Amino acid sequence: MNVGILGLGLIGGSMARAYAKAGHTVYACEKDEDMLAFAQLAGVVTDRLDETSIGQCQLILLSIYPAGCIEWLEKNAHLISKDTLVMDCCGIKQLIAEHCFPIAESCGFTFVGGHPMAGNHHSGFKYSRSNLFQGAPMVLVPPQFDDMELLERVKTALAPCSFGSFSVTTAAEHDRMIAFTSQMPHILSNAFIKSPTALDHKGFSAGSYRDLTRVAWLNPQMWAELFLENREFILQELNTYLDSLEQYRDAVAHNDMDTLVSLLDEGKQAKEEVDG
């Protein structure tokens, strides 16, 4: 299979490695010429994803910022074969679905939204690895919710990545959930580490500190774009969290043991319920 990949960062690079390892031919488009040259030298990428090779690909994976994916698809849609499956790997879906589904429909190829739920705080091709997605969940946003034949096609196409599970949802539901499960933790972690006390944490911190601050180390430009593109759901979650924090603050400020115990118990019970 010929696979085209837009972007060779952590996600795109890991996908490129997975497909190359499985024996597929990988074409890539990457604005960093040194990164592209290194990927070719490493034997991961065969050649450029360009006007010549786009039409030869059976699968194209778009793995850059949402606006960039949309711009690339608008520019190159006419070159894509009608037999090609095109997927994005972006962290938000409503913006992608709004633009990419109509493009695919007008040009006759198939587009499916995708969000691989894997990664780490490092970015760039040098941190990519072929087993990054092994056992990880993959969220799919298809143009038609109940097209089982398409879903099987997607699973087959993504087999070299070794995802552990697939879930299917709508673009809006994806963005609502991802605001809570992914975007909010990055905001909270990033804000928490700004305390002046953090400078003195060594010798006083353990697992809870590491867990809470791990994702403070992020790509600022990428995450800022994702937050603003999903600002409606982000604001809902931020307001909920701020309201909750205020209750804890007031209980501490008023030395209110009963309320504080109640709040902590509510959180404990919520965790138990969430974890089943």
Short mmCIF file of C-alpha atoms in Angstrom, two decimals:
data_model
loop_
_atom_site.label_atom_id
_atom_site.label_comp_id
_atom_site.label_asym_id
_atom_site.label_seq_id
_atom_site.Cartn_x
_atom_site.Cartn_y
_atom_site.Cartn_z
CA MET A 1 0.00 0.00 0.00
CA ASN A 2 1.16 3.54 -0.75
CA VAL A 3 0.63 5.79 2.26
CA GLY A 4 0.86 9.56 2.19
CA ILE A 5 1.54 11.44 5.42
CA LEU A 6 1.26 15.18 5.93
CA GLY A 7 3.55 16.17 8.79
CA LEU A 8 6.34 14.14 10.41
CA GLY A 9 5.98 15.23 14.02
CA LEU A 10 5.42 12.79 16.87
CA ILE A 11 2.11 11.46 15.51
CA GLY A 12 2.80 11.61 11.78
CA GLY A 13 6.34 10.36 12.26
CA SER A 14 5.18 7.43 14.37
CA MET A 15 2.60 6.51 11.76
CA ALA A 16 5.23 6.74 9.06
CA ARG A 17 7.47 4.39 11.04
CA ALA A 18 4.62 1.95 11.65
CA TYR A 19 3.70 1.71 7.97
CA ALA A 20 7.30 1.53 6.81
CA LYS A 21 8.01 -1.24 9.33
CA ALA A 22 4.98 -3.15 7.98
CA GLY A 23 6.46 -2.98 4.48
CA HIS A 24 4.34 -0.20 3.00
CA THR A 25 5.66 2.66 0.87
CA VAL A 26 5.50 6.00 2.66
CA TYR A 27 5.37 9.39 0.98
CA ALA A 28 5.58 12.45 3.22
CA CYS A 29 5.06 16.18 3.09
CA GLU A 30 7.01 18.08 5.75
CA LYS A 31 7.90 21.79 5.81
CA ASP A 32 11.11 21.07 7.73
CA GLU A 33 13.40 19.91 4.95
CA ASP A 34 16.01 18.59 7.39
CA MET A 35 13.38 16.46 9.13
CA LEU A 36 12.16 15.09 5.80
CA ALA A 37 15.73 14.31 4.71
CA PHE A 38 16.39 12.52 8.00
CA ALA A 39 13.21 10.45 7.64
CA GLN A 40 14.32 9.42 4.16
CA LEU A 41 17.84 8.64 5.37
CA ALA A 42 16.36 6.50 8.12
CA GLY A 43 14.47 4.49 5.49
CA VAL A 44 11.06 5.53 6.86
CA VAL A 45 10.01 7.76 3.97
CA THR A 46 10.49 6.72 0.35
CA ASP A 47 9.80 10.06 -1.31
CA ARG A 48 7.87 13.32 -1.09
CA LEU A 49 4.10 13.53 -0.98
CA ASP A 50 3.54 15.92 -3.87
CA GLU A 51 1.59 16.40 -7.09
CA THR A 52 3.24 13.30 -8.54
CA SER A 53 2.68 10.89 -5.65
CA ILE A 54 -0.63 12.05 -4.14
CA GLY A 55 -2.68 10.23 -6.78
CA GLN A 56 -0.74 7.00 -6.14
CA CYS A 57 -1.68 6.77 -2.45
CA GLN A 58 -4.42 4.46 -1.21
CA LEU A 59 -4.28 6.08 2.25
CA ILE A 60 -3.45 9.68 3.20
CA LEU A 61 -3.04 10.74 6.82
CA LEU A 62 -3.12 14.44 7.70
CA SER A 63 -1.10 15.05 10.84
CA ILE A 64 -0.49 18.78 11.28
CA TYR A 65 -2.54 21.58 12.86
CA PRO A 66 -6.24 21.57 11.86
CA ALA A 67 -6.02 24.76 9.80
CA GLY A 68 -3.02 23.36 7.94
CA CYS A 69 -4.80 20.09 7.22
CA ILE A 70 -7.77 21.95 5.79
CA GLU A 71 -5.56 24.21 3.68
CA TRP A 72 -3.61 21.24 2.29
CA LEU A 73 -6.78 19.33 1.45
CA GLU A 74 -8.34 22.34 -0.28
CA LYS A 75 -5.20 22.75 -2.39
CA ASN A 76 -4.66 19.10 -3.28
CA ALA A 77 -8.12 17.48 -3.25
CA HIS A 78 -8.30 17.40 -7.05
CA LEU A 79 -5.18 15.18 -7.12
CA ILE A 80 -6.56 12.52 -4.77
CA SER A 81 -7.87 9.30 -6.28
CA LYS A 82 -11.53 8.45 -5.73
CA ASP A 83 -10.38 5.13 -4.26
CA THR A 84 -8.27 6.83 -1.58
CA LEU A 85 -9.12 6.94 2.12
CA VAL A 86 -8.11 10.25 3.70
CA MET A 87 -7.99 10.71 7.47
CA ASP A 88 -6.87 13.48 9.76
CA CYS A 89 -5.21 12.96 13.13
CA CYS A 90 -6.12 16.29 14.72
CA GLY A 91 -7.18 16.99 18.30
CA ILE A 92 -10.45 18.70 17.38
CA LYS A 93 -13.11 17.57 14.94
CA GLN A 94 -15.91 20.11 14.35
CA LEU A 95 -13.67 22.44 12.35
CA ILE A 96 -12.25 19.51 10.40
CA ALA A 97 -15.67 17.98 9.67
CA GLU A 98 -17.14 21.32 8.61
CA HIS A 99 -14.51 21.78 5.91
CA CYS A 100 -13.20 18.34 4.98
CA PHE A 101 -16.38 16.32 4.55
CA PRO A 102 -17.72 18.68 1.83
CA ILE A 103 -14.36 18.70 0.04
CA ALA A 104 -14.25 14.91 -0.04
CA GLU A 105 -17.85 14.64 -1.19
CA SER A 106 -17.33 17.09 -4.05
CA CYS A 107 -14.15 15.33 -5.23
CA GLY A 108 -15.43 11.77 -4.77
CA PHE A 109 -12.93 10.35 -2.26
CA THR A 110 -13.62 9.20 1.31
CA PHE A 111 -12.70 11.29 4.34
CA VAL A 112 -12.89 10.11 7.95
CA GLY A 113 -11.97 12.10 11.04
CA GLY A 114 -9.54 10.38 13.36
CA HIS A 115 -7.91 11.11 16.71
CA PRO A 116 -5.26 8.67 17.96
CA MET A 117 -5.32 8.81 21.75
CA ALA A 118 -1.58 8.45 22.25
CA GLY A 119 1.44 10.68 22.61
CA ASN A 120 3.83 12.23 25.12
CA HIS A 121 5.18 15.65 26.05
CA HIS A 122 7.94 15.50 23.43
CA SER A 123 7.35 16.55 19.83
CA GLY A 124 9.16 15.99 16.56
CA PHE A 125 10.21 13.09 14.39
CA LYS A 126 13.18 12.21 16.60
CA TYR A 127 10.77 11.16 19.36
CA SER A 128 8.49 9.16 17.05
CA ARG A 129 8.37 5.38 17.27
CA SER A 130 6.61 2.64 15.36
CA ASN A 131 4.81 1.26 18.44
CA LEU A 132 3.47 4.56 19.79
CA PHE A 133 -0.13 3.53 19.06
CA GLN A 134 0.11 -0.10 20.12
CA GLY A 135 -2.91 -0.85 22.29
CA ALA A 136 -4.07 2.79 22.25
CA PRO A 137 -7.65 3.92 21.57
CA MET A 138 -8.53 5.50 18.22
CA VAL A 139 -11.55 7.79 17.96
CA LEU A 140 -13.27 7.91 14.57
CA VAL A 141 -15.64 10.52 13.18
CA PRO A 142 -17.05 9.11 9.91
CA PRO A 143 -19.32 11.01 7.51
CA GLN A 144 -22.06 8.44 8.22
CA PHE A 145 -22.34 7.03 11.71
CA ASP A 146 -23.61 3.55 10.78
CA ASP A 147 -21.49 2.73 7.71
CA MET A 148 -20.04 -0.58 8.96
CA GLU A 149 -18.29 -1.32 5.67
CA LEU A 150 -16.39 1.98 5.93
CA LEU A 151 -15.45 1.32 9.55
CA GLU A 152 -14.00 -2.06 8.60
CA ARG A 153 -12.09 -0.39 5.79
CA VAL A 154 -10.65 2.13 8.25
CA LYS A 155 -9.64 -0.57 10.73
CA THR A 156 -7.91 -2.53 7.98
CA ALA A 157 -6.10 0.55 6.72
CA LEU A 158 -4.88 1.40 10.23
CA ALA A 159 -3.83 -2.16 11.11
CA PRO A 160 -0.06 -1.40 10.99
CA CYS A 161 -0.52 1.07 13.86
CA SER A 162 -1.90 -1.69 16.14
CA PHE A 163 -4.57 0.39 17.87
CA GLY A 164 -6.16 -1.40 20.81
CA SER A 165 -9.71 -0.16 20.32
CA PHE A 166 -11.89 2.01 18.11
CA SER A 167 -14.77 4.25 19.12
CA VAL A 168 -17.13 6.07 16.79
CA THR A 169 -18.72 9.41 17.57
CA THR A 170 -19.83 12.72 16.11
CA ALA A 171 -17.57 15.73 15.69
CA ALA A 172 -19.41 17.73 18.35
CA GLU A 173 -19.39 14.91 20.89
CA HIS A 174 -15.69 14.32 20.24
CA ASP A 175 -14.87 17.95 20.93
CA ARG A 176 -17.04 18.04 24.05
CA MET A 177 -15.33 15.00 25.53
CA ILE A 178 -11.82 15.96 24.47
CA ALA A 179 -12.19 19.35 26.16
CA PHE A 180 -12.54 17.44 29.45
CA THR A 181 -10.24 14.45 28.99
CA SER A 182 -7.32 16.07 27.15
CA GLN A 183 -7.44 19.83 26.82
CA MET A 184 -8.42 20.72 30.39
CA PRO A 185 -5.65 18.61 31.97
CA HIS A 186 -3.10 20.49 29.87
CA ILE A 187 -4.49 23.85 30.99
CA LEU A 188 -4.65 22.83 34.65
CA SER A 189 -1.16 21.37 34.65
CA ASN A 190 0.29 24.37 32.86
CA ALA A 191 -1.35 26.82 35.26
CA PHE A 192 -0.45 24.82 38.38
CA ILE A 193 3.29 24.76 37.63
CA LYS A 194 3.40 28.58 37.57
CA SER A 195 3.25 28.75 41.37
CA PRO A 196 6.48 30.28 42.74
CA THR A 197 6.57 27.34 45.16
CA ALA A 198 7.33 25.02 42.24
CA LEU A 199 10.90 26.32 42.15
CA ASP A 200 11.51 24.70 45.54
CA HIS A 201 9.71 21.40 44.96
CA LYS A 202 12.77 19.11 44.82
CA GLY A 203 12.87 16.84 47.82
CA PHE A 204 9.23 17.54 48.61
CA SER A 205 7.45 16.00 45.60
CA ALA A 206 6.48 12.50 44.59
CA GLY A 207 3.96 10.75 42.37
CA SER A 208 1.05 13.14 42.73
CA TYR A 209 3.24 16.11 41.75
CA ARG A 210 4.68 14.25 38.74
CA ASP A 211 1.23 13.12 37.59
CA LEU A 212 -0.24 16.61 37.83
CA THR A 213 2.64 18.47 36.15
CA ARG A 214 3.63 16.03 33.39
CA VAL A 215 1.60 17.66 30.63
CA ALA A 216 2.62 21.20 31.58
CA TRP A 217 5.49 20.50 29.18
CA LEU A 218 3.63 21.05 25.90
CA ASN A 219 3.78 22.64 22.46
CA PRO A 220 2.36 26.13 23.19
CA GLN A 221 1.41 27.04 19.61
CA MET A 222 -0.34 23.76 18.89
CA TRP A 223 -2.30 23.62 22.14
CA ALA A 224 -3.29 27.31 21.99
CA GLU A 225 -4.78 26.72 18.55
CA LEU A 226 -6.65 23.63 19.74
CA PHE A 227 -8.03 25.47 22.79
CA LEU A 228 -9.32 28.39 20.74
CA GLU A 229 -10.77 26.13 18.05
CA ASN A 230 -12.69 24.33 20.82
CA ARG A 231 -13.30 27.38 23.00
CA GLU A 232 -17.03 26.78 23.59
CA PHE A 233 -16.46 23.43 25.29
CA ILE A 234 -13.24 24.61 26.94
CA LEU A 235 -15.06 27.54 28.53
CA GLN A 236 -17.79 25.24 29.82
CA GLU A 237 -15.22 23.01 31.51
CA LEU A 238 -13.19 25.95 32.84
CA ASN A 239 -16.28 27.55 34.37
CA THR A 240 -17.28 24.27 36.01
CA TYR A 241 -13.79 23.81 37.42
CA LEU A 242 -13.49 27.40 38.66
CA ASP A 243 -16.87 27.13 40.40
CA SER A 244 -15.68 23.96 42.12
CA LEU A 245 -12.33 25.46 43.12
CA GLU A 246 -14.11 28.42 44.67
CA GLN A 247 -16.04 26.07 46.95
CA TYR A 248 -12.80 24.49 48.18
CA ARG A 249 -11.21 27.91 48.64
CA ASP A 250 -14.16 29.22 50.65
CA ALA A 251 -14.19 26.15 52.89
CA VAL A 252 -10.48 26.56 53.66
CA ALA A 253 -10.77 30.34 54.11
CA HIS A 254 -13.61 29.93 56.63
CA ASN A 255 -11.99 27.00 58.43
CA ASP A 256 -15.11 25.00 57.54
CA MET A 257 -14.16 21.39 58.27
CA ASP A 258 -17.61 19.92 57.56
CA THR A 259 -17.89 21.51 54.11
CA LEU A 260 -14.32 20.59 53.20
CA VAL A 261 -14.86 16.96 54.20
CA SER A 262 -18.07 16.91 52.19
CA LEU A 263 -16.38 18.35 49.10
CA LEU A 264 -13.52 15.87 49.31
CA ASP A 265 -15.92 12.99 49.81
CA GLU A 266 -17.95 14.10 46.77
CA GLY A 267 -14.79 14.06 44.67
CA LYS A 268 -13.79 10.64 46.00
CA GLN A 269 -17.23 9.22 45.23
CA ALA A 270 -17.15 10.80 41.75
CA LYS A 271 -13.80 9.10 41.07
CA GLU A 272 -15.17 5.76 42.24
CA GLU A 273 -18.21 6.15 39.99
CA VAL A 274 -16.12 7.13 36.98
CA ASP A 275 -13.78 4.17 37.46
CA GLY A 276 -16.69 1.77 37.86
#
